[in-house]
Amino acid sequence: MKTRTLAIIKPDAVSMGYASTISDRIIKEGFIILGTKQIKMSLSQSEGFYTVHIGKPFFEELTRFMSSGPCIVLALEKENAVDSWREVIGATNPKEADEGTIRKEFAKNVGENAVHGSDSDENATQEIAFFFSEEELNGDI
Ligand code: UDP
Ligand code: MG
């Protein structure tokens, strides 16, 4: 079944000029881009997006980093989109990411790790709705 996931090209990757290479990879991997926009999150927006990580030792650093510069958010569609995208991006820590994954190629470290991917269909739905209204998306599911 075709499902959706939220991808983010994070501020480190955008500032390093990797956005178009990563977008090309998204297309090459067979994802349909239902919606995309470049945004700069405020700190409170970043904190709202990452509520699941409140209380973790990296929360403050993460939310500061994610609001430090422009990022690109993308609503993606594909068969089994969540797992498929997580395979393409690789492990959270680039040192543990497989060869050929986006994080292996572009991530600096476990914090500034180039891209985001939703971790479940439920969270994908919530995360997409955080950034996009249904009217902004081109899909019909
Ligand atoms: N993160 C971090 N230190 C850690 C774990 C995570 O800075 O030890 C950051 C990193 O940017 C990661 C994000 O917090 O992408 C969300 O963490 P999660 O465990 O959800 O990893 P992901 O789903 O992004 O692979
Ligand atoms: Mg996660």
PDB file of C-alpha atoms and ligand atoms in Angstrom:
ATOM      1  CA  MET A   1       0.000   0.000   0.000  1.00  0.00           C
ATOM      2  CA  LYS A   2       1.204   3.487  -0.793  1.00  0.00           C
ATOM      3  CA  THR A   3       1.822   5.412   2.399  1.00  0.00           C
ATOM      4  CA  ARG A   4       3.371   8.712   3.392  1.00  0.00           C
ATOM      5  CA  THR A   5       6.389   9.843   5.342  1.00  0.00           C
ATOM      6  CA  LEU A   6       7.859  13.185   6.321  1.00  0.00           C
ATOM      7  CA  ALA A   7      11.404  13.929   5.243  1.00  0.00           C
ATOM      8  CA  ILE A   8      13.410  16.966   6.309  1.00  0.00           C
ATOM      9  CA  ILE A   9      16.644  18.097   4.719  1.00  0.00           C
ATOM     10  CA  LYS A  10      18.132  19.541   7.899  1.00  0.00           C
ATOM     11  CA  PRO A  11      19.922  22.897   8.277  1.00  0.00           C
ATOM     12  CA  ASP A  12      23.420  21.353   8.104  1.00  0.00           C
ATOM     13  CA  ALA A  13      22.709  19.749   4.720  1.00  0.00           C
ATOM     14  CA  VAL A  14      20.982  22.846   3.326  1.00  0.00           C
ATOM     15  CA  SER A  15      23.839  25.135   4.375  1.00  0.00           C
ATOM     16  CA  MET A  16      26.410  22.752   2.893  1.00  0.00           C
ATOM     17  CA  GLY A  17      24.573  22.862  -0.459  1.00  0.00           C
ATOM     18  CA  TYR A  18      23.404  19.222  -0.459  1.00  0.00           C
ATOM     19  CA  ALA A  19      19.680  19.927  -0.887  1.00  0.00           C
ATOM     20  CA  SER A  20      19.394  19.337  -4.620  1.00  0.00           C
ATOM     21  CA  THR A  21      21.541  16.183  -4.526  1.00  0.00           C
ATOM     22  CA  ILE A  22      19.376  14.791  -1.718  1.00  0.00           C
ATOM     23  CA  SER A  23      16.170  15.808  -3.575  1.00  0.00           C
ATOM     24  CA  ASP A  24      17.432  14.013  -6.693  1.00  0.00           C
ATOM     25  CA  ARG A  25      18.052  10.915  -4.575  1.00  0.00           C
ATOM     26  CA  ILE A  26      14.481  11.087  -3.241  1.00  0.00           C
ATOM     27  CA  ILE A  27      13.132  10.995  -6.807  1.00  0.00           C
ATOM     28  CA  LYS A  28      15.586   8.288  -7.898  1.00  0.00           C
ATOM     29  CA  GLU A  29      14.413   6.088  -5.001  1.00  0.00           C
ATOM     30  CA  GLY A  30      10.865   6.242  -6.366  1.00  0.00           C
ATOM     31  CA  PHE A  31       9.221   8.616  -3.914  1.00  0.00           C
ATOM     32  CA  ILE A  32       6.508  11.002  -5.101  1.00  0.00           C
ATOM     33  CA  ILE A  33       6.920  14.463  -3.582  1.00  0.00           C
ATOM     34  CA  LEU A  34       3.390  15.453  -2.511  1.00  0.00           C
ATOM     35  CA  GLY A  35       4.545  18.736  -1.034  1.00  0.00           C
ATOM     36  CA  THR A  36       7.780  20.543  -0.290  1.00  0.00           C
ATOM     37  CA  LYS A  37       8.834  23.886   1.133  1.00  0.00           C
ATOM     38  CA  GLN A  38      11.850  25.605   2.558  1.00  0.00           C
ATOM     39  CA  ILE A  39      11.228  27.004   6.025  1.00  0.00           C
ATOM     40  CA  LYS A  40      13.206  28.362   8.928  1.00  0.00           C
ATOM     41  CA  MET A  41      11.721  27.016  12.131  1.00  0.00           C
ATOM     42  CA  SER A  42      11.477  29.144  15.240  1.00  0.00           C
ATOM     43  CA  LEU A  43      12.766  27.528  18.428  1.00  0.00           C
ATOM     44  CA  SER A  44       9.221  26.978  19.669  1.00  0.00           C
ATOM     45  CA  GLN A  45       8.208  25.386  16.340  1.00  0.00           C
ATOM     46  CA  SER A  46      11.207  23.063  16.555  1.00  0.00           C
ATOM     47  CA  GLU A  47      10.291  22.198  20.165  1.00  0.00           C
ATOM     48  CA  GLY A  48       6.720  21.488  19.028  1.00  0.00           C
ATOM     49  CA  PHE A  49       7.900  19.188  16.279  1.00  0.00           C
ATOM     50  CA  TYR A  50      10.172  17.201  18.616  1.00  0.00           C
ATOM     51  CA  THR A  51       7.872  16.880  21.664  1.00  0.00           C
ATOM     52  CA  VAL A  52       8.548  13.123  21.639  1.00  0.00           C
ATOM     53  CA  HIS A  53      12.150  13.893  22.660  1.00  0.00           C
ATOM     54  CA  ILE A  54      11.362  16.297  25.538  1.00  0.00           C
ATOM     55  CA  GLY A  55      13.491  15.364  28.544  1.00  0.00           C
ATOM     56  CA  LYS A  56      16.210  13.608  26.525  1.00  0.00           C
ATOM     57  CA  PRO A  57      19.759  14.915  26.998  1.00  0.00           C
ATOM     58  CA  PHE A  58      20.012  16.034  23.372  1.00  0.00           C
ATOM     59  CA  PHE A  59      16.646  17.883  23.247  1.00  0.00           C
ATOM     60  CA  GLU A  60      17.978  21.425  23.683  1.00  0.00           C
ATOM     61  CA  GLU A  61      20.853  20.974  21.246  1.00  0.00           C
ATOM     62  CA  LEU A  62      18.534  19.313  18.710  1.00  0.00           C
ATOM     63  CA  THR A  63      15.850  21.989  18.814  1.00  0.00           C
ATOM     64  CA  ARG A  64      18.448  24.782  18.674  1.00  0.00           C
ATOM     65  CA  PHE A  65      20.125  23.133  15.682  1.00  0.00           C
ATOM     66  CA  MET A  66      16.836  22.554  13.846  1.00  0.00           C
ATOM     67  CA  SER A  67      15.925  26.232  14.241  1.00  0.00           C
ATOM     68  CA  SER A  68      19.416  27.505  13.361  1.00  0.00           C
ATOM     69  CA  GLY A  69      18.805  27.954   9.631  1.00  0.00           C
ATOM     70  CA  PRO A  70      16.596  27.005   6.717  1.00  0.00           C
ATOM     71  CA  CYS A  71      15.550  23.407   6.208  1.00  0.00           C
ATOM     72  CA  ILE A  72      13.422  21.741   3.541  1.00  0.00           C
ATOM     73  CA  VAL A  73      10.380  19.719   4.574  1.00  0.00           C
ATOM     74  CA  LEU A  74       8.950  17.154   2.157  1.00  0.00           C
ATOM     75  CA  ALA A  75       5.803  15.036   2.311  1.00  0.00           C
ATOM     76  CA  LEU A  76       6.677  11.835   0.446  1.00  0.00           C
ATOM     77  CA  GLU A  77       4.572   8.971  -0.891  1.00  0.00           C
ATOM     78  CA  LYS A  78       5.667   5.451  -1.826  1.00  0.00           C
ATOM     79  CA  GLU A  79       4.894   1.817  -1.067  1.00  0.00           C
ATOM     80  CA  ASN A  80       5.887   1.366   2.585  1.00  0.00           C
ATOM     81  CA  ALA A  81       7.172   4.937   2.672  1.00  0.00           C
ATOM     82  CA  VAL A  82       8.305   5.089   6.325  1.00  0.00           C
ATOM     83  CA  ASP A  83      10.599   2.058   6.255  1.00  0.00           C
ATOM     84  CA  SER A  84      11.687   2.701   2.693  1.00  0.00           C
ATOM     85  CA  TRP A  85      12.866   6.248   3.519  1.00  0.00           C
ATOM     86  CA  ARG A  86      14.561   5.137   6.741  1.00  0.00           C
ATOM     87  CA  GLU A  87      16.523   2.569   4.720  1.00  0.00           C
ATOM     88  CA  VAL A  88      17.674   5.285   2.329  1.00  0.00           C
ATOM     89  CA  ILE A  89      18.755   7.646   5.133  1.00  0.00           C
ATOM     90  CA  GLY A  90      20.536   5.083   7.332  1.00  0.00           C
ATOM     91  CA  ALA A  91      21.240   4.965  11.063  1.00  0.00           C
ATOM     92  CA  THR A  92      20.866   8.080  13.257  1.00  0.00           C
ATOM     93  CA  ASN A  93      24.618   8.104  13.918  1.00  0.00           C
ATOM     94  CA  PRO A  94      26.467   8.371  10.586  1.00  0.00           C
ATOM     95  CA  LYS A  95      29.295   6.273  12.052  1.00  0.00           C
ATOM     96  CA  GLU A  96      26.804   3.386  12.177  1.00  0.00           C
ATOM     97  CA  ALA A  97      25.092   4.143   8.850  1.00  0.00           C
ATOM     98  CA  ASP A  98      25.494   1.704   5.963  1.00  0.00           C
ATOM     99  CA  GLU A  99      27.466   2.590   2.843  1.00  0.00           C
ATOM    100  CA  GLY A 100      25.281   4.301   0.270  1.00  0.00           C
ATOM    101  CA  THR A 101      22.900   5.854   2.789  1.00  0.00           C
ATOM    102  CA  ILE A 102      22.339   9.611   2.875  1.00  0.00           C
ATOM    103  CA  ARG A 103      23.585   9.951   6.434  1.00  0.00           C
ATOM    104  CA  LYS A 104      26.758   7.979   5.639  1.00  0.00           C
ATOM    105  CA  GLU A 105      27.458  10.344   2.762  1.00  0.00           C
ATOM    106  CA  PHE A 106      26.328  13.723   4.111  1.00  0.00           C
ATOM    107  CA  ALA A 107      25.924  13.681   7.923  1.00  0.00           C
ATOM    108  CA  LYS A 108      28.516  15.381  10.130  1.00  0.00           C
ATOM    109  CA  ASN A 109      27.689  13.626  13.402  1.00  0.00           C
ATOM    110  CA  VAL A 110      24.805  12.089  15.386  1.00  0.00           C
ATOM    111  CA  GLY A 111      23.199  15.499  15.926  1.00  0.00           C
ATOM    112  CA  GLU A 112      23.788  17.221  12.604  1.00  0.00           C
ATOM    113  CA  ASN A 113      22.781  14.242  10.553  1.00  0.00           C
ATOM    114  CA  ALA A 114      21.507  15.761   7.312  1.00  0.00           C
ATOM    115  CA  VAL A 115      17.977  14.352   7.161  1.00  0.00           C
ATOM    116  CA  HIS A 116      14.893  13.381   9.151  1.00  0.00           C
ATOM    117  CA  GLY A 117      12.500  10.505   8.553  1.00  0.00           C
ATOM    118  CA  SER A 118       9.277   9.591  10.363  1.00  0.00           C
ATOM    119  CA  ASP A 119       9.427   6.381  12.391  1.00  0.00           C
ATOM    120  CA  SER A 120       5.837   5.070  12.026  1.00  0.00           C
ATOM    121  CA  ASP A 121       2.754   5.643   9.884  1.00  0.00           C
ATOM    122  CA  GLU A 122       0.999   7.319  12.828  1.00  0.00           C
ATOM    123  CA  ASN A 123       3.880   9.722  13.420  1.00  0.00           C
ATOM    124  CA  ALA A 124       4.203  10.355   9.672  1.00  0.00           C
ATOM    125  CA  THR A 125       0.580  11.501   9.553  1.00  0.00           C
ATOM    126  CA  GLN A 126       1.117  13.819  12.535  1.00  0.00           C
ATOM    127  CA  GLU A 127       4.437  15.154  11.263  1.00  0.00           C
ATOM    128  CA  ILE A 128       3.101  15.873   7.775  1.00  0.00           C
ATOM    129  CA  ALA A 129       0.109  17.680   9.301  1.00  0.00           C
ATOM    130  CA  PHE A 130       2.537  19.745  11.410  1.00  0.00           C
ATOM    131  CA  PHE A 131       3.933  21.368   8.256  1.00  0.00           C
ATOM    132  CA  PHE A 132       1.301  20.913   5.528  1.00  0.00           C
ATOM    133  CA  SER A 133      -2.426  21.377   5.210  1.00  0.00           C
ATOM    134  CA  GLU A 134      -4.132  18.630   3.189  1.00  0.00           C
ATOM    135  CA  GLU A 135      -4.915  21.232   0.511  1.00  0.00           C
ATOM    136  CA  GLU A 136      -1.198  21.842  -0.001  1.00  0.00           C
ATOM    137  CA  LEU A 137      -0.577  18.183  -0.854  1.00  0.00           C
ATOM    138  CA  ASN A 138      -1.134  16.689  -4.288  1.00  0.00           C
ATOM    139  CA  GLY A 139      -2.069  13.176  -3.218  1.00  0.00           C
ATOM    140  CA  ASP A 140      -5.459  11.585  -2.784  1.00  0.00           C
ATOM    141  CA  ILE A 141      -4.983   9.258   0.208  1.00  0.00           C
TER     142      ILE A 141
HETATM  143  N1  UDP B   1      19.971  13.099  18.225  1.00  0.00           N
HETATM  144  C1  UDP B   1      21.095  13.576  18.880  1.00  0.00           C
HETATM  145  N2  UDP B   1      21.766  12.737  19.741  1.00  0.00           N
HETATM  146  C2  UDP B   1      21.349  11.468  19.989  1.00  0.00           C
HETATM  147  C3  UDP B   1      20.203  10.993  19.332  1.00  0.00           C
HETATM  148  C4  UDP B   1      19.536  11.833  18.458  1.00  0.00           C
HETATM  149  O1  UDP B   1      21.489  14.721  18.680  1.00  0.00           O
HETATM  150  O2  UDP B   1      21.988  10.760  20.769  1.00  0.00           O
HETATM  151  C5  UDP B   1      19.240  13.983  17.282  1.00  0.00           C
HETATM  152  C6  UDP B   1      19.517  13.629  15.825  1.00  0.00           C
HETATM  153  O3  UDP B   1      19.498  14.838  15.061  1.00  0.00           O
HETATM  154  C7  UDP B   1      18.336  12.742  15.490  1.00  0.00           C
HETATM  155  C8  UDP B   1      17.214  13.430  16.272  1.00  0.00           C
HETATM  156  O4  UDP B   1      17.843  13.840  17.481  1.00  0.00           O
HETATM  157  O5  UDP B   1      18.094  12.674  14.104  1.00  0.00           O
HETATM  158  C9  UDP B   1      16.022  12.564  16.595  1.00  0.00           C
HETATM  159  O6  UDP B   1      16.473  11.391  17.241  1.00  0.00           O
HETATM  160  P1  UDP B   1      15.888   9.966  16.865  1.00  0.00           P
HETATM  161  O7  UDP B   1      16.334   9.001  17.909  1.00  0.00           O
HETATM  162  O8  UDP B   1      14.424  10.081  16.607  1.00  0.00           O
HETATM  163  O9  UDP B   1      16.667   9.597  15.508  1.00  0.00           O
HETATM  164  P2  UDP B   1      16.146   9.527  13.984  1.00  0.00           P
HETATM  165  O10 UDP B   1      14.730   9.032  14.022  1.00  0.00           O
HETATM  166  O11 UDP B   1      16.277  10.925  13.421  1.00  0.00           O
HETATM  167  O12 UDP B   1      17.079   8.561  13.319  1.00  0.00           O
HETATM  168 MG    MG B   2      13.121   9.709  15.082  1.00  0.00          MG
END
